[in-house]
């Protein structure tokens, strides 16, 4: 008997004339499988196998290329797909995970984060703040999370003055780099990094923009990435 699984479709790729290969994030990690005849209208799977869809399915792993059966949609996320800005934010999240993350034993935590971000995306309008928090939390899953507890140069836990972008760690007053972002910005980033609610609001747009630029520099320093969805987010004013 095949075991039912649940996941969010990160990406789908056409395979031959009528089939698709789906790339899905589950609580157990990322996996890919073939969906036969997914592009045939009469099969009713064309819409069900789009990216940004939560599905339940069974996988037959007898062959070298696993095949999915009995696909059932749990959430189409139509409220997101029908809003260009929200859809682009969601596309960024999916693309970042699909392209950049090697899921390990913490895949269940990542799956929960993505599910919660998508649920919040339906009801929240401050998309820049939600996206900023997601990008900060993703530093952990990319393996480049900041170290907030002590100076990376001397281990001092006192007289800390902020986070260094280059070192990815706190610095003390005696060892401060030119790219240290200061204590105020560091405290906000730390708050967003550890937040469990995904409900934090930042009313000042200039603060959001400054923090977004800081996180951009952090990503560029520690993990080069160029995502197609980022360009669209910038055009829409959501980044």
Short mmCIF file of C-alpha atoms in Angstrom, two decimals:
data_model
loop_
_atom_site.label_atom_id
_atom_site.label_comp_id
_atom_site.label_asym_id
_atom_site.label_seq_id
_atom_site.Cartn_x
_atom_site.Cartn_y
_atom_site.Cartn_z
CA UNK A 1 0.00 0.00 0.00
CA UNK A 2 1.35 3.39 -1.00
CA UNK A 3 1.72 5.95 1.78
CA UNK A 4 -0.02 9.30 1.37
CA UNK A 5 2.22 12.37 1.48
CA UNK A 6 1.55 16.08 1.64
CA UNK A 7 3.56 18.91 0.13
CA UNK A 8 3.67 22.31 -1.54
CA UNK A 9 4.59 22.40 -5.22
CA UNK A 10 7.67 24.59 -5.61
CA UNK A 11 8.03 24.16 -9.36
CA UNK A 12 6.70 22.08 -12.25
CA UNK A 13 8.48 21.25 -15.50
CA UNK A 14 6.95 19.88 -18.67
CA UNK A 15 8.16 16.38 -19.48
CA UNK A 16 7.74 15.04 -23.01
CA UNK A 17 4.41 15.79 -24.62
CA UNK A 18 1.83 15.22 -21.92
CA UNK A 19 3.57 14.79 -18.58
CA UNK A 20 5.02 16.96 -15.80
CA UNK A 21 7.76 16.63 -13.23
CA UNK A 22 6.83 18.25 -9.92
CA UNK A 23 9.30 19.52 -7.33
CA UNK A 24 7.62 19.50 -3.93
CA UNK A 25 8.55 20.58 -0.41
CA UNK A 26 7.32 18.17 2.26
CA UNK A 27 7.93 17.78 5.97
CA UNK A 28 10.56 15.19 5.08
CA UNK A 29 12.44 17.32 2.55
CA UNK A 30 12.31 18.19 -1.13
CA UNK A 31 11.36 15.54 -3.63
CA UNK A 32 10.55 15.26 -7.33
CA UNK A 33 8.29 12.88 -9.19
CA UNK A 34 6.56 12.35 -12.50
CA UNK A 35 2.86 12.98 -13.00
CA UNK A 36 1.65 11.10 -16.03
CA UNK A 37 -0.71 12.84 -18.49
CA UNK A 38 -0.79 15.96 -16.28
CA UNK A 39 -1.02 18.24 -19.35
CA UNK A 40 -4.07 16.52 -20.81
CA UNK A 41 -7.16 18.61 -20.13
CA UNK A 42 -9.44 15.59 -19.77
CA UNK A 43 -7.29 14.19 -16.95
CA UNK A 44 -8.10 17.22 -14.79
CA UNK A 45 -4.55 17.56 -13.49
CA UNK A 46 -3.33 20.62 -15.37
CA UNK A 47 -4.39 23.12 -12.72
CA UNK A 48 -3.79 20.73 -9.82
CA UNK A 49 -0.09 20.39 -10.69
CA UNK A 50 0.78 24.09 -10.84
CA UNK A 51 3.41 25.58 -8.57
CA UNK A 52 1.99 27.21 -5.43
CA UNK A 53 -0.45 24.39 -4.74
CA UNK A 54 -0.66 22.21 -1.63
CA UNK A 55 -1.35 18.62 -2.57
CA UNK A 56 -1.76 15.20 -1.05
CA UNK A 57 -0.52 12.30 -3.16
CA UNK A 58 0.91 8.81 -3.28
CA UNK A 59 4.26 7.96 -4.87
CA UNK A 60 5.24 4.77 -6.63
CA UNK A 61 9.03 4.47 -6.37
CA UNK A 62 9.43 1.16 -8.21
CA UNK A 63 11.08 2.82 -11.22
CA UNK A 64 14.11 5.12 -11.40
CA UNK A 65 11.78 8.10 -11.82
CA UNK A 66 9.14 8.11 -9.07
CA UNK A 67 5.54 8.54 -10.20
CA UNK A 68 2.78 10.26 -8.26
CA UNK A 69 -0.74 8.90 -8.11
CA UNK A 70 -4.08 9.92 -6.63
CA UNK A 71 -3.27 13.63 -6.41
CA UNK A 72 -5.71 15.62 -4.31
CA UNK A 73 -5.50 19.39 -3.90
CA UNK A 74 -5.63 20.65 -0.32
CA UNK A 75 -5.14 24.34 -1.15
CA UNK A 76 -5.03 26.11 -4.50
CA UNK A 77 -4.04 29.42 -2.83
CA UNK A 78 -6.37 31.23 -5.22
CA UNK A 79 -6.46 34.34 -3.02
CA UNK A 80 -2.72 34.65 -3.61
CA UNK A 81 -2.74 33.69 -7.28
CA UNK A 82 -5.42 36.28 -8.04
CA UNK A 83 -3.33 39.12 -6.58
CA UNK A 84 -0.23 39.95 -8.63
CA UNK A 85 1.79 41.38 -5.76
CA UNK A 86 0.99 38.54 -3.36
CA UNK A 87 1.62 35.97 -6.09
CA UNK A 88 5.04 37.46 -6.80
CA UNK A 89 5.96 37.41 -3.10
CA UNK A 90 4.91 33.75 -2.95
CA UNK A 91 6.87 33.01 -6.14
CA UNK A 92 9.98 34.49 -4.54
CA UNK A 93 9.56 32.23 -1.51
CA UNK A 94 9.11 29.13 -3.67
CA UNK A 95 12.02 30.03 -5.95
CA UNK A 96 14.40 30.68 -3.06
CA UNK A 97 13.63 27.29 -1.51
CA UNK A 98 13.67 25.47 -4.85
CA UNK A 99 16.96 26.91 -6.04
CA UNK A 100 18.99 27.65 -2.94
CA UNK A 101 18.06 25.36 -0.07
CA UNK A 102 19.48 21.90 0.61
CA UNK A 103 16.88 20.58 3.02
CA UNK A 104 18.20 18.52 5.93
CA UNK A 105 16.81 17.31 9.23
CA UNK A 106 15.10 20.68 9.70
CA UNK A 107 12.87 20.26 6.65
CA UNK A 108 9.76 19.99 8.82
CA UNK A 109 10.53 23.44 10.26
CA UNK A 110 10.99 24.89 6.77
CA UNK A 111 7.74 23.31 5.59
CA UNK A 112 5.90 24.83 8.55
CA UNK A 113 7.46 28.25 7.86
CA UNK A 114 6.45 28.22 4.19
CA UNK A 115 2.91 27.09 5.04
CA UNK A 116 2.53 29.84 7.64
CA UNK A 117 3.97 32.53 5.36
CA UNK A 118 1.51 31.57 2.61
CA UNK A 119 -1.38 31.66 5.08
CA UNK A 120 -0.31 35.10 6.35
CA UNK A 121 0.12 36.29 2.78
CA UNK A 122 -3.61 35.76 2.22
CA UNK A 123 -4.63 38.13 5.02
CA UNK A 124 -1.76 40.66 5.26
CA UNK A 125 -1.30 43.77 3.15
CA UNK A 126 2.12 44.86 4.45
CA UNK A 127 3.87 42.55 2.00
CA UNK A 128 7.31 44.17 2.31
CA UNK A 129 7.46 43.46 6.04
CA UNK A 130 6.29 39.86 5.66
CA UNK A 131 8.80 39.29 2.85
CA UNK A 132 11.57 40.88 4.92
CA UNK A 133 10.86 38.56 7.85
CA UNK A 134 10.80 35.53 5.55
CA UNK A 135 14.16 36.48 4.02
CA UNK A 136 15.67 36.92 7.49
CA UNK A 137 14.34 33.55 8.69
CA UNK A 138 15.65 31.85 5.54
CA UNK A 139 19.23 32.71 6.58
CA UNK A 140 19.01 29.75 8.95
CA UNK A 141 18.03 27.27 6.25
CA UNK A 142 20.72 28.60 3.93
CA UNK A 143 23.32 27.96 6.63
CA UNK A 144 24.34 31.62 6.92
CA UNK A 145 22.40 32.62 10.03
CA UNK A 146 23.81 35.53 12.05
CA UNK A 147 25.44 34.99 15.44
CA UNK A 148 23.78 37.42 17.84
CA UNK A 149 25.30 36.46 21.21
CA UNK A 150 28.95 37.51 21.26
CA UNK A 151 31.72 39.39 19.50
CA UNK A 152 33.19 37.16 16.79
CA UNK A 153 36.66 38.65 17.36
CA UNK A 154 37.11 38.24 21.10
CA UNK A 155 34.05 36.39 22.43
CA UNK A 156 32.97 39.34 24.53
CA UNK A 157 29.26 39.30 25.37
CA UNK A 158 29.35 42.84 26.78
CA UNK A 159 29.59 46.22 25.07
CA UNK A 160 28.19 44.82 21.80
CA UNK A 161 27.61 47.47 19.16
CA UNK A 162 25.84 45.54 16.39
CA UNK A 163 26.06 42.98 13.63
CA UNK A 164 28.86 42.95 11.06
CA UNK A 165 27.66 42.03 7.55
CA UNK A 166 31.05 40.62 6.56
CA UNK A 167 31.50 38.45 9.64
CA UNK A 168 27.83 37.57 10.10
CA UNK A 169 28.26 38.11 13.81
CA UNK A 170 28.10 40.64 16.61
CA UNK A 171 31.04 42.89 17.36
CA UNK A 172 32.01 44.71 20.52
CA UNK A 173 33.08 48.31 20.94
CA UNK A 174 36.75 47.29 20.69
CA UNK A 175 36.37 45.41 17.39
CA UNK A 176 33.99 47.23 15.08
CA UNK A 177 34.07 46.76 11.30
CA UNK A 178 33.13 49.42 8.78
CA UNK A 179 30.06 47.42 7.72
CA UNK A 180 28.66 47.06 11.23
CA UNK A 181 24.95 47.94 11.00
CA UNK A 182 24.58 49.25 14.54
CA UNK A 183 22.57 48.11 17.52
CA UNK A 184 19.12 49.41 16.51
CA UNK A 185 18.99 47.62 13.14
CA UNK A 186 20.53 44.52 14.72
CA UNK A 187 17.84 44.35 17.40
CA UNK A 188 15.05 44.54 14.81
CA UNK A 189 16.65 41.85 12.64
CA UNK A 190 17.12 39.65 15.71
CA UNK A 191 13.47 40.17 16.64
CA UNK A 192 12.27 39.18 13.16
CA UNK A 193 14.66 36.22 13.08
CA UNK A 194 13.27 34.77 16.32
CA UNK A 195 9.63 35.80 15.94
CA UNK A 196 7.13 32.91 16.01
CA UNK A 197 3.96 34.81 15.13
CA UNK A 198 4.65 36.32 11.69
CA UNK A 199 2.52 39.24 12.88
CA UNK A 200 5.16 41.90 13.56
CA UNK A 201 4.33 45.26 12.01
CA UNK A 202 6.80 47.98 11.03
CA UNK A 203 4.95 51.17 10.19
CA UNK A 204 7.94 53.23 9.03
CA UNK A 205 8.65 52.46 5.36
CA UNK A 206 12.12 53.97 5.57
CA UNK A 207 13.05 51.46 8.31
CA UNK A 208 11.75 48.57 6.19
CA UNK A 209 13.72 49.80 3.18
CA UNK A 210 16.90 50.18 5.21
CA UNK A 211 16.58 46.71 6.69
CA UNK A 212 15.84 45.25 3.26
CA UNK A 213 19.05 46.76 1.87
CA UNK A 214 21.02 45.38 4.82
CA UNK A 215 19.66 41.87 4.24
CA UNK A 216 20.41 42.19 0.52
CA UNK A 217 24.03 42.99 1.33
CA UNK A 218 24.15 40.09 3.78
CA UNK A 219 22.87 37.66 1.14
CA UNK A 220 25.29 39.00 -1.46
CA UNK A 221 28.22 38.63 0.93
CA UNK A 222 27.47 35.12 2.12
CA UNK A 223 25.25 33.48 -0.49
CA UNK A 224 25.12 34.86 -4.02
CA UNK A 225 21.67 34.54 -5.45
CA UNK A 226 19.86 36.01 -8.41
CA UNK A 227 16.16 35.21 -8.45
CA UNK A 228 13.87 36.11 -11.34
CA UNK A 229 11.04 36.92 -8.96
CA UNK A 230 13.19 39.54 -7.19
CA UNK A 231 13.22 41.72 -10.31
CA UNK A 232 9.43 41.61 -10.52
CA UNK A 233 9.08 42.39 -6.81
CA UNK A 234 11.25 45.47 -7.26
CA UNK A 235 9.07 46.64 -10.17
CA UNK A 236 5.95 46.15 -8.08
CA UNK A 237 7.43 48.03 -5.09
CA UNK A 238 7.21 45.00 -2.80
CA UNK A 239 10.92 44.45 -2.19
#
